[in-house]
Short mmCIF file of C-alpha atoms in Angstrom, two decimals:
data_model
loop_
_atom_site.label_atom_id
_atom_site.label_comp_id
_atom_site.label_asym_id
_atom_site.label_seq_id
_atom_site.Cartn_x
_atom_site.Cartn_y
_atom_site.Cartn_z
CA UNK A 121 0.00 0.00 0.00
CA UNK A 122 1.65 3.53 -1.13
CA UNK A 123 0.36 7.02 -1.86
CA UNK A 124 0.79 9.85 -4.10
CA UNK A 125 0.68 13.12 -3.04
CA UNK A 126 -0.07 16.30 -5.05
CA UNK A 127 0.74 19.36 -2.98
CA UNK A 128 1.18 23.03 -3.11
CA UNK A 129 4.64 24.54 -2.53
CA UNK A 130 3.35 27.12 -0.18
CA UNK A 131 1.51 24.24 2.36
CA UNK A 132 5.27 22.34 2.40
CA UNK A 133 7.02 25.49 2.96
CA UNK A 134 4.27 26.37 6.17
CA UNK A 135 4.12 23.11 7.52
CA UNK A 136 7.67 21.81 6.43
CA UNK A 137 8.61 18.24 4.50
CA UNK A 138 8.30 14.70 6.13
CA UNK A 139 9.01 14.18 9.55
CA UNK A 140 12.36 11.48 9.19
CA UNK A 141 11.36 10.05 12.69
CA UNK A 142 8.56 8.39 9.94
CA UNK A 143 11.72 6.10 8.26
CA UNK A 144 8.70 4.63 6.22
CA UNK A 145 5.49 4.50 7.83
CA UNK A 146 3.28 7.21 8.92
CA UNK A 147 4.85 10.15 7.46
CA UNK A 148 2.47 10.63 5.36
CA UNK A 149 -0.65 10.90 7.78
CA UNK A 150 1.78 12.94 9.81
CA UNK A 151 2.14 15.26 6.94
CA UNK A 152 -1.66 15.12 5.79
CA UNK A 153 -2.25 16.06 9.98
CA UNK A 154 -0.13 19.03 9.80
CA UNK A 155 -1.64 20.31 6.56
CA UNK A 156 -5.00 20.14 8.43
CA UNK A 157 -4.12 21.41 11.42
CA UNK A 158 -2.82 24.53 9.56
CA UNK A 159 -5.71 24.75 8.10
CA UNK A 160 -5.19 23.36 3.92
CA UNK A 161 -7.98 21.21 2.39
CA UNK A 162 -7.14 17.51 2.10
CA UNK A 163 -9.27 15.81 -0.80
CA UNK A 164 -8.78 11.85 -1.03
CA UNK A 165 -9.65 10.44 -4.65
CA UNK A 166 -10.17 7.16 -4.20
CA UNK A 167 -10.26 6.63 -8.31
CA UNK A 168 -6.84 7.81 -8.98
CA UNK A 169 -4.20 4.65 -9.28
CA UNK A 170 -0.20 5.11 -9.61
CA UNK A 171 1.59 2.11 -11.02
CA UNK A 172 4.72 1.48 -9.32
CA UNK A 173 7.64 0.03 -11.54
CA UNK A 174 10.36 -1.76 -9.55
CA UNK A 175 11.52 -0.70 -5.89
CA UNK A 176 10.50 -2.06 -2.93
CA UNK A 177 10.77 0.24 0.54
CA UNK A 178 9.42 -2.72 2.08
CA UNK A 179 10.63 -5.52 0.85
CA UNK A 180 11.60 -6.35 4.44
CA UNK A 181 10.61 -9.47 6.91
CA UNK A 182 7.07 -10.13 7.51
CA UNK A 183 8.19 -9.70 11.21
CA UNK A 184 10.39 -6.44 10.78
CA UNK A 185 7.72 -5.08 8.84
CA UNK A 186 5.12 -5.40 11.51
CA UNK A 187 7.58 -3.89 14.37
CA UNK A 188 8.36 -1.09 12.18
CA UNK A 189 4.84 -0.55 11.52
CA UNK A 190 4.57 -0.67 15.46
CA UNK A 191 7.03 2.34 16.21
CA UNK A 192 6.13 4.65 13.49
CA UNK A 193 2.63 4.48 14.93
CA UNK A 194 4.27 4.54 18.84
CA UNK A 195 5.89 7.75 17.16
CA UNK A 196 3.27 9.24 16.11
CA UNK A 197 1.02 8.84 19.01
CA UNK A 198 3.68 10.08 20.63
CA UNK A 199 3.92 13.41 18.50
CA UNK A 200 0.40 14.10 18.10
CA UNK A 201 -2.12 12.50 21.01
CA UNK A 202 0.66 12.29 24.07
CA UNK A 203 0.10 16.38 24.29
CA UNK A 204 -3.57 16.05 24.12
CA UNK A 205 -4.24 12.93 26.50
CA UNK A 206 -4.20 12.34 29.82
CA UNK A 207 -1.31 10.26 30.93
CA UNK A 208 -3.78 6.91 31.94
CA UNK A 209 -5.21 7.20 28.42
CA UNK A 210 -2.43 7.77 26.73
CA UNK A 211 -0.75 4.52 28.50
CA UNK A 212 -3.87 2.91 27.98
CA UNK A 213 -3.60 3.95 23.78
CA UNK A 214 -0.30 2.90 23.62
CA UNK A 215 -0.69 -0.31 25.44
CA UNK A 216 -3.11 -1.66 23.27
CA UNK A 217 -1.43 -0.40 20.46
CA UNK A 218 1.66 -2.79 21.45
CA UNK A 219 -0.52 -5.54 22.33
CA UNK A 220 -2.48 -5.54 18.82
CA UNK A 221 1.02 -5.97 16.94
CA UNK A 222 2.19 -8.82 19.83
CA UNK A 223 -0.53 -10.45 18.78
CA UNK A 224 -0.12 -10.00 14.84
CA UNK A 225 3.38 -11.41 15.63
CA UNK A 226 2.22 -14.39 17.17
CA UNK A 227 -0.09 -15.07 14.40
CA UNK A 228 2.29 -14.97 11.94
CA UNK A 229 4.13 -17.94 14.26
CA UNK A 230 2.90 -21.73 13.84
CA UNK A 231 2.80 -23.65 16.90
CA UNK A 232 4.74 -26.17 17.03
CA UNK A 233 3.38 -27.87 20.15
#
């Protein structure tokens, strides 16, 4: 899953370019929350399709690619909700956040009795 993005110069240079604590997930709903916190309209178009010839950011381990998937979204709870929620909720957030991707770790495992 990948997106495109079509932006205007003036919303980068106001909220500035993608965060690098995002190495490769989240940085771009981190970006898309700045823009609309600053106040630029976000349209999603669903229709549109890019084609992507050869690459592969992710061409990782199943397993790496979960825990990776894990901290960028630690990270950004961190950067945007932390500040906004109590301390119990946030803990609360984050704990279940680490406990959904324990568990999609352990479902990638077979038992082997």
């Amino acid at each position: 899953m990948a997106s495109c993005l079509l932006l205007r110069r003036r919303a980068l240079v106001e909220v500035g370019l993608f965060d690098e604590q995002f190495p490769i997930y989240f940085n771009d709903v981190d970006l898309a929350w700045r823009l609309h916190s600053a106040g630029w309209r976000l349209d999603y178009q669903p229709a549109a399709s890019i084609l992507h010839v050869g690459g592969g950011t992710t061409r990782l381990v199943r397993a790496r690619m979960v825990r990776e998937s894990r901290d960028s979204l630690l990270a950004f709870y961190a950067k945007h909700y932390r500040p906004r929620l109590h301390p119990a909720a946030y803990s609360l957030a984050t704990t279940a956040i680490r406990t959904a991707f324990a568990l999609r770790l352990g479902a990638n495992r077979v038992w082997r009795g």
